[in-house]
Amino acid sequence: MNRLDGKVALVSGAARGIGAASAKLMAEAGAAVVVGDVLADKAKQTVKEIEAAGGKAAFISLDVTGERDWQAAVKLAEQRFGKLDILVNNAGLFLGRDFEEVTLDEWHKLVAVNLTGVWLGTKVCTAALKAAGTQSKHGSAIVNLASVAGLVGSQLDPLYSMTKGGVTLFTKSTALAYGRKGYKIRVNSIHPGVIQTDMGAQTFVARATQTGSNDTDAAKTVALRGHPIGRLGVPEDIAAGICFLASDDAGFMTGSALVVDGGLTAQ
Ligand SMILES: NC(=O)c1ccc[n+]([C@@H]2O[C@H](COP(=O)([O-])OP(=O)(O)OC[C@H]3O[C@@H](n4cnc5c(N)ncnc54)[C@H](O)[C@@H]3O)[C@@H](O)[C@H]2O)c1
């Protein structure tokens, strides 16, 4: 199940956190993975770990806000591994601040990564995904990292929520556009609850700060209580959902939103 044998994937923001876990799980499931990030040393470490486990991977220096970087990433996938079947638009930023305090420069940076990055990745990878899709029963796949904050409002970061809401609907609109054009590319979004990564830790700091405290452990406990399943998420929880959406097991899914949040938004 959820096998990716013979597939080639490109994962943005794969140096750490959810992106790194996804790159590793996809390689374990049989895909060759292009690991893209601005954090070169950490991303190269992801590649080393994949190769040490017997998988195939390659590093590319990828700033998702730059069109040329995306073009180089697609070229590497095609030259090294022969094609591109899967794009995971994972790179993202979280500010964790009230919108009254955020500067225009900070906003532009957030939008550049969380929105421009997703659109550019989709735009630049479309031709390669379209070509690979014709050779596969259920086509190629894009998985976009949205968030629970792309489904309901966020108390901690309304601007992050605005960008993730954009990713949620861009996913659906892209699925419609590909369908209309006859491209065999499925596009789905995934919506994590609080996941224990660097960004997850940032949310505890934001929660503490916004309640006038430095107690991030207490903030983490509040976050935990919001998850009816009784624990916070780990990157592997989301990687499993990403592998599923990228695999032929999700062959009848496009334009949909997979919520992996331990019940956070069920209440
Ligand atoms: N952790 C959570 O609780 C959570 C919850 C919901 C959604 N998400 C989403 O999941 C995705 C991954 O989050 P994470 O928790 O692993 O975050 P993280 O901060 O641990 O990792 C994000 C990665 O993205 C990379 N990145 C940042 N800017 C980049 C750029 N311009 N170009 C290329 N790479 C860049 C970083 O270097 C880092 O490796 C994000 O889109 C995030 O919004 C996370």
Tab-separated table of C-alpha atoms and ligand atoms in Angstrom:
chain	number	residue	atom	x	y	z
A	1	MET	CA	0.000	0.000	0.000
A	2	ASN	CA	1.058	3.595	-0.653
A	3	ARG	CA	3.987	2.342	-2.730
A	4	LEU	CA	5.871	4.807	-4.902
A	5	ASP	CA	8.102	2.371	-6.796
A	6	GLY	CA	9.640	3.941	-9.891
A	7	LYS	CA	8.282	7.419	-9.070
A	8	VAL	CA	10.374	10.589	-8.879
A	9	ALA	CA	9.450	13.206	-6.265
A	10	LEU	CA	10.536	16.775	-5.532
A	11	VAL	CA	10.012	17.952	-1.937
A	12	SER	CA	10.525	21.616	-0.998
A	13	GLY	CA	11.668	22.477	2.521
A	14	ALA	CA	12.998	18.935	2.977
A	15	ALA	CA	15.962	19.826	5.209
A	16	ARG	CA	14.023	19.205	8.419
A	17	GLY	CA	10.597	18.644	9.965
A	18	ILE	CA	7.698	17.386	7.877
A	19	GLY	CA	9.600	17.814	4.589
A	20	ALA	CA	12.554	15.676	5.730
A	21	ALA	CA	10.256	12.965	7.140
A	22	SER	CA	8.269	12.937	3.892
A	23	ALA	CA	11.376	12.699	1.713
A	24	LYS	CA	12.597	9.746	3.811
A	25	LEU	CA	9.250	7.916	3.785
A	26	MET	CA	8.823	8.460	0.038
A	27	ALA	CA	12.288	7.022	-0.595
A	28	GLU	CA	11.455	4.066	1.659
A	29	ALA	CA	8.285	3.563	-0.408
A	30	GLY	CA	10.412	3.307	-3.565
A	31	ALA	CA	10.622	6.867	-4.966
A	32	ALA	CA	13.762	8.732	-5.983
A	33	VAL	CA	13.583	12.056	-4.153
A	34	VAL	CA	14.969	15.496	-4.981
A	35	VAL	CA	15.493	17.237	-1.636
A	36	GLY	CA	15.164	21.021	-1.981
A	37	ASP	CA	15.782	23.643	0.692
A	38	VAL	CA	17.614	26.869	1.514
A	39	LEU	CA	19.348	25.058	4.422
A	40	ALA	CA	22.012	23.243	2.379
A	41	ASP	CA	23.834	21.355	5.157
A	42	LYS	CA	20.674	19.975	6.732
A	43	ALA	CA	19.181	19.071	3.349
A	44	LYS	CA	22.379	17.213	2.390
A	45	GLN	CA	22.029	15.311	5.669
A	46	THR	CA	18.500	14.234	4.617
A	47	VAL	CA	19.996	12.948	1.343
A	48	LYS	CA	22.741	11.067	3.222
A	49	GLU	CA	20.202	9.404	5.508
A	50	ILE	CA	18.074	8.316	2.527
A	51	GLU	CA	21.118	6.896	0.736
A	52	ALA	CA	22.370	5.151	3.890
A	53	ALA	CA	18.984	3.402	4.106
A	54	GLY	CA	19.392	2.203	0.499
A	55	GLY	CA	17.197	4.869	-1.141
A	56	LYS	CA	17.806	7.299	-3.994
A	57	ALA	CA	18.002	11.066	-3.406
A	58	ALA	CA	19.696	14.238	-4.644
A	59	PHE	CA	20.111	17.687	-3.088
A	60	ILE	CA	19.178	20.942	-4.814
A	61	SER	CA	19.552	24.428	-3.392
A	62	LEU	CA	15.945	25.605	-3.706
A	63	ASP	CA	14.537	28.923	-2.571
A	64	VAL	CA	10.852	28.464	-3.386
A	65	THR	CA	10.447	32.191	-4.046
A	66	GLY	CA	12.791	32.027	-7.076
A	67	GLU	CA	11.596	30.787	-10.469
A	68	ARG	CA	15.127	29.860	-11.629
A	69	ASP	CA	15.653	27.670	-8.565
A	70	TRP	CA	12.479	25.733	-9.422
A	71	GLN	CA	13.640	25.348	-13.032
A	72	ALA	CA	16.972	23.948	-11.820
A	73	ALA	CA	15.151	21.525	-9.487
A	74	VAL	CA	13.009	20.129	-12.314
A	75	LYS	CA	16.086	19.850	-14.536
A	76	LEU	CA	17.920	17.883	-11.831
A	77	ALA	CA	14.950	15.502	-11.373
A	78	GLU	CA	14.805	14.868	-15.127
A	79	GLN	CA	18.566	14.574	-15.680
A	80	ARG	CA	19.332	12.436	-12.630
A	81	PHE	CA	16.175	10.350	-12.382
A	82	GLY	CA	14.531	10.702	-15.815
A	83	LYS	CA	11.223	12.480	-14.999
A	84	LEU	CA	9.090	14.123	-12.293
A	85	ASP	CA	5.919	12.407	-10.973
A	86	ILE	CA	5.359	14.079	-7.594
A	87	LEU	CA	5.698	17.618	-6.238
A	88	VAL	CA	5.342	18.274	-2.512
A	89	ASN	CA	4.968	22.010	-1.845
A	90	ASN	CA	6.061	21.785	1.774
A	91	ALA	CA	8.290	24.819	2.506
A	92	GLY	CA	6.494	27.271	4.756
A	93	LEU	CA	6.901	30.081	7.283
A	94	PHE	CA	4.965	30.923	10.453
A	95	LEU	CA	5.165	34.339	12.097
A	96	GLY	CA	3.190	33.689	15.296
A	97	ARG	CA	2.377	37.346	15.786
A	98	ASP	CA	-0.672	39.557	15.966
A	99	PHE	CA	-1.365	41.231	12.621
A	100	GLU	CA	-1.249	44.670	14.257
A	101	GLU	CA	2.458	44.115	15.057
A	102	VAL	CA	3.677	42.631	11.789
A	103	THR	CA	5.644	44.887	9.432
A	104	LEU	CA	5.036	45.094	5.702
A	105	ASP	CA	8.453	43.492	5.050
A	106	GLU	CA	7.573	40.522	7.280
A	107	TRP	CA	4.264	40.130	5.463
A	108	HIS	CA	5.968	40.155	2.051
A	109	LYS	CA	8.394	37.451	3.237
A	110	LEU	CA	5.548	35.277	4.542
A	111	VAL	CA	3.551	35.620	1.336
A	112	ALA	CA	6.630	35.006	-0.827
A	113	VAL	CA	7.221	31.588	0.749
A	114	ASN	CA	3.699	30.399	1.629
A	115	LEU	CA	1.866	31.622	-1.480
A	116	THR	CA	4.270	32.683	-4.239
A	117	GLY	CA	6.372	29.570	-3.535
A	118	VAL	CA	3.404	27.218	-3.955
A	119	TRP	CA	2.250	28.899	-7.146
A	120	LEU	CA	5.751	29.024	-8.678
A	121	GLY	CA	6.417	25.375	-7.828
A	122	THR	CA	3.120	24.378	-9.389
A	123	LYS	CA	3.701	26.548	-12.458
A	124	VAL	CA	7.265	25.456	-13.147
A	125	CYS	CA	6.690	21.736	-12.448
A	126	THR	CA	3.474	21.426	-14.482
A	127	ALA	CA	5.078	20.515	-17.840
A	128	ALA	CA	7.219	17.742	-16.321
A	129	LEU	CA	4.337	16.415	-14.192
A	130	LYS	CA	2.020	16.471	-17.202
A	131	ALA	CA	4.507	14.479	-19.298
A	132	ALA	CA	5.038	11.876	-16.542
A	133	GLY	CA	1.285	11.689	-15.904
A	134	THR	CA	0.600	10.321	-19.366
A	135	GLN	CA	2.783	7.288	-18.530
A	136	SER	CA	1.020	6.423	-15.285
A	137	LYS	CA	-2.391	4.847	-14.597
A	138	HIS	CA	-3.464	7.442	-12.025
A	139	GLY	CA	-1.308	10.319	-13.241
A	140	SER	CA	1.158	12.562	-11.430
A	141	ALA	CA	0.487	14.196	-8.074
A	142	ILE	CA	0.954	17.479	-6.248
A	143	VAL	CA	0.576	17.615	-2.473
A	144	ASN	CA	0.311	21.089	-0.944
A	145	LEU	CA	1.024	21.653	2.760
A	146	ALA	CA	-1.834	23.763	4.060
A	147	SER	CA	-2.761	23.584	7.758
A	148	VAL	CA	-5.745	23.408	10.080
A	149	ALA	CA	-5.225	27.186	9.933
A	150	GLY	CA	-6.235	26.955	6.270
A	151	LEU	CA	-9.632	25.552	7.293
A	152	VAL	CA	-10.498	27.530	10.437
A	153	GLY	CA	-9.167	30.801	11.845
A	154	SER	CA	-5.925	30.936	13.835
A	155	GLN	CA	-5.742	32.809	17.135
A	156	LEU	CA	-1.945	32.734	17.011
A	157	ASP	CA	-1.300	33.948	13.487
A	158	PRO	CA	-4.096	35.403	11.341
A	159	LEU	CA	-1.675	36.199	8.511
A	160	TYR	CA	-0.377	32.608	8.379
A	161	SER	CA	-4.025	31.525	8.332
A	162	MET	CA	-4.686	33.843	5.398
A	163	THR	CA	-1.843	32.265	3.400
A	164	LYS	CA	-2.888	28.695	4.257
A	165	GLY	CA	-6.511	29.448	3.323
A	166	GLY	CA	-5.079	30.560	-0.009
A	167	VAL	CA	-3.205	27.262	-0.389
A	168	THR	CA	-6.427	25.337	0.380
A	169	LEU	CA	-8.375	27.000	-2.413
A	170	PHE	CA	-5.454	27.194	-4.849
A	171	THR	CA	-5.300	23.391	-4.512
A	172	LYS	CA	-8.944	23.016	-5.520
A	173	SER	CA	-8.667	25.555	-8.344
A	174	THR	CA	-5.540	23.858	-9.724
A	175	ALA	CA	-7.316	20.481	-9.659
A	176	LEU	CA	-10.171	22.011	-11.664
A	177	ALA	CA	-7.789	23.647	-14.156
A	178	TYR	CA	-5.839	20.422	-14.762
A	179	GLY	CA	-9.102	18.503	-15.172
A	180	ARG	CA	-10.407	21.011	-17.689
A	181	LYS	CA	-7.144	20.909	-19.649
A	182	GLY	CA	-7.038	17.103	-19.571
A	183	TYR	CA	-3.713	16.968	-17.683
A	184	LYS	CA	-3.295	13.792	-15.636
A	185	ILE	CA	-2.103	15.555	-12.485
A	186	ARG	CA	-3.978	15.099	-9.191
A	187	VAL	CA	-3.687	17.958	-6.666
A	188	ASN	CA	-4.586	17.650	-2.988
A	189	SER	CA	-3.844	19.547	0.204
A	190	ILE	CA	-2.961	18.185	3.630
A	191	HIS	CA	-3.931	19.936	6.865
A	192	PRO	CA	-1.776	19.094	9.893
A	193	GLY	CA	-2.681	19.922	13.479
A	194	VAL	CA	0.207	20.912	15.785
A	195	ILE	CA	3.254	18.869	14.778
A	196	GLN	CA	6.460	18.694	16.826
A	197	THR	CA	8.955	20.394	14.522
A	198	ASP	CA	10.846	23.705	14.679
A	199	MET	CA	7.656	25.392	13.495
A	200	GLY	CA	5.642	23.488	16.102
A	201	ALA	CA	8.013	24.841	18.785
A	202	GLN	CA	7.519	28.334	17.351
A	203	THR	CA	3.757	27.972	17.948
A	204	PHE	CA	4.378	27.234	21.672
A	205	VAL	CA	6.512	30.378	21.978
A	206	ALA	CA	3.822	32.392	20.165
A	207	ARG	CA	1.086	31.014	22.426
A	208	ALA	CA	3.080	31.822	25.584
A	209	THR	CA	4.058	35.307	24.392
A	210	GLN	CA	0.523	36.205	23.376
A	211	THR	CA	-0.746	35.294	26.852
A	212	GLY	CA	1.988	37.398	28.489
A	213	SER	CA	4.105	34.466	29.737
A	214	ASN	CA	7.465	32.757	28.971
A	215	ASP	CA	6.175	29.348	29.931
A	216	THR	CA	6.364	27.414	26.668
A	217	ASP	CA	5.773	24.084	28.481
A	218	ALA	CA	2.426	25.385	29.718
A	219	ALA	CA	1.651	26.600	26.183
A	220	LYS	CA	2.496	23.140	24.845
A	221	THR	CA	0.096	21.585	27.356
A	222	VAL	CA	-2.679	23.912	26.179
A	223	ALA	CA	-1.956	22.898	22.573
A	224	LEU	CA	-1.987	19.226	23.546
A	225	ARG	CA	-5.363	19.572	25.266
A	226	GLY	CA	-6.788	20.844	21.970
A	227	HIS	CA	-6.021	17.482	20.320
A	228	PRO	CA	-8.697	14.946	21.372
A	229	ILE	CA	-6.458	12.055	20.289
A	230	GLY	CA	-4.316	12.778	23.370
A	231	ARG	CA	-0.968	13.682	21.804
A	232	LEU	CA	0.636	16.197	19.476
A	233	GLY	CA	1.603	15.115	15.988
A	234	VAL	CA	5.048	14.016	14.798
A	235	PRO	CA	6.424	14.619	11.277
A	236	GLU	CA	5.909	10.934	10.387
A	237	ASP	CA	2.121	11.332	10.935
A	238	ILE	CA	2.023	13.885	8.126
A	239	ALA	CA	4.578	12.088	5.944
A	240	ALA	CA	2.231	9.065	5.903
A	241	GLY	CA	-0.642	11.240	4.631
A	242	ILE	CA	1.596	12.834	1.996
A	243	CYS	CA	2.781	9.422	0.746
A	244	PHE	CA	-0.829	8.267	0.521
A	245	LEU	CA	-1.924	11.328	-1.495
A	246	ALA	CA	1.092	10.956	-3.801
A	247	SER	CA	0.477	7.235	-4.362
A	248	ASP	CA	-1.898	5.463	-6.751
A	249	ASP	CA	-3.989	4.466	-3.697
A	250	ALA	CA	-5.325	8.044	-3.865
A	251	GLY	CA	-5.990	7.644	-7.604
A	252	PHE	CA	-9.574	8.974	-7.359
A	253	MET	CA	-8.633	11.970	-5.189
A	254	THR	CA	-8.076	15.439	-6.573
A	255	GLY	CA	-8.998	18.869	-5.221
A	256	SER	CA	-9.522	17.407	-1.772
A	257	ALA	CA	-8.284	18.378	1.682
A	258	LEU	CA	-6.889	15.627	3.924
A	259	VAL	CA	-7.107	16.638	7.586
A	260	VAL	CA	-4.468	14.967	9.809
A	261	ASP	CA	-4.962	16.809	13.091
A	262	GLY	CA	-5.692	14.364	15.920
A	263	GLY	CA	-9.259	15.672	16.050
A	264	LEU	CA	-8.316	19.346	16.580
A	265	THR	CA	-10.870	20.690	14.101
A	266	ALA	CA	-13.552	18.085	14.907
A	267	GLN	CA	-14.775	20.187	17.839
B	1	LIG	N1	4.535	22.045	12.425
B	1	LIG	C1	3.244	22.285	12.431
B	1	LIG	O1	2.610	22.297	13.494
B	1	LIG	C2	2.504	22.538	11.127
B	1	LIG	C3	1.109	22.584	11.188
B	1	LIG	C4	0.387	22.830	10.032
B	1	LIG	C5	1.056	23.007	8.831
B	1	LIG	N2	2.417	22.973	8.790
B	1	LIG	C6	3.040	23.217	7.490
B	1	LIG	O2	3.896	22.141	7.139
B	1	LIG	C7	5.009	22.605	6.372
B	1	LIG	C8	6.304	22.131	7.010
B	1	LIG	O3	6.350	22.634	8.331
B	1	LIG	P1	7.412	22.164	9.439
B	1	LIG	O4	6.683	22.109	10.714
B	1	LIG	O5	8.184	20.991	8.969
B	1	LIG	O6	8.330	23.484	9.466
B	1	LIG	P2	9.891	23.698	9.738
B	1	LIG	O7	10.063	25.132	10.046
B	1	LIG	O8	10.391	22.690	10.694
B	1	LIG	O9	10.522	23.367	8.302
B	1	LIG	C9	10.241	24.183	7.194
B	1	LIG	C10	11.309	23.972	6.138
B	1	LIG	O10	11.028	24.883	5.068
B	1	LIG	C11	12.258	25.481	4.660
B	1	LIG	N3	12.063	26.772	4.016
B	1	LIG	C12	11.689	27.949	4.576
B	1	LIG	N4	11.711	28.924	3.659
B	1	LIG	C13	12.110	28.357	2.488
B	1	LIG	C14	12.323	28.841	1.181
B	1	LIG	N5	12.162	30.136	0.881
B	1	LIG	N6	12.687	27.968	0.225
B	1	LIG	C15	12.887	26.661	0.515
B	1	LIG	N7	12.710	26.142	1.743
B	1	LIG	C16	12.340	26.985	2.705
B	1	LIG	C17	13.056	25.608	5.959
B	1	LIG	O11	14.441	25.813	5.711
B	1	LIG	C18	12.721	24.288	6.647
B	1	LIG	O12	13.614	23.263	6.271
B	1	LIG	C19	4.866	24.121	6.305
B	1	LIG	O13	4.246	24.498	5.092
B	1	LIG	C20	3.957	24.428	7.471
B	1	LIG	O14	3.255	25.628	7.310
B	1	LIG	C21	3.159	22.736	9.913
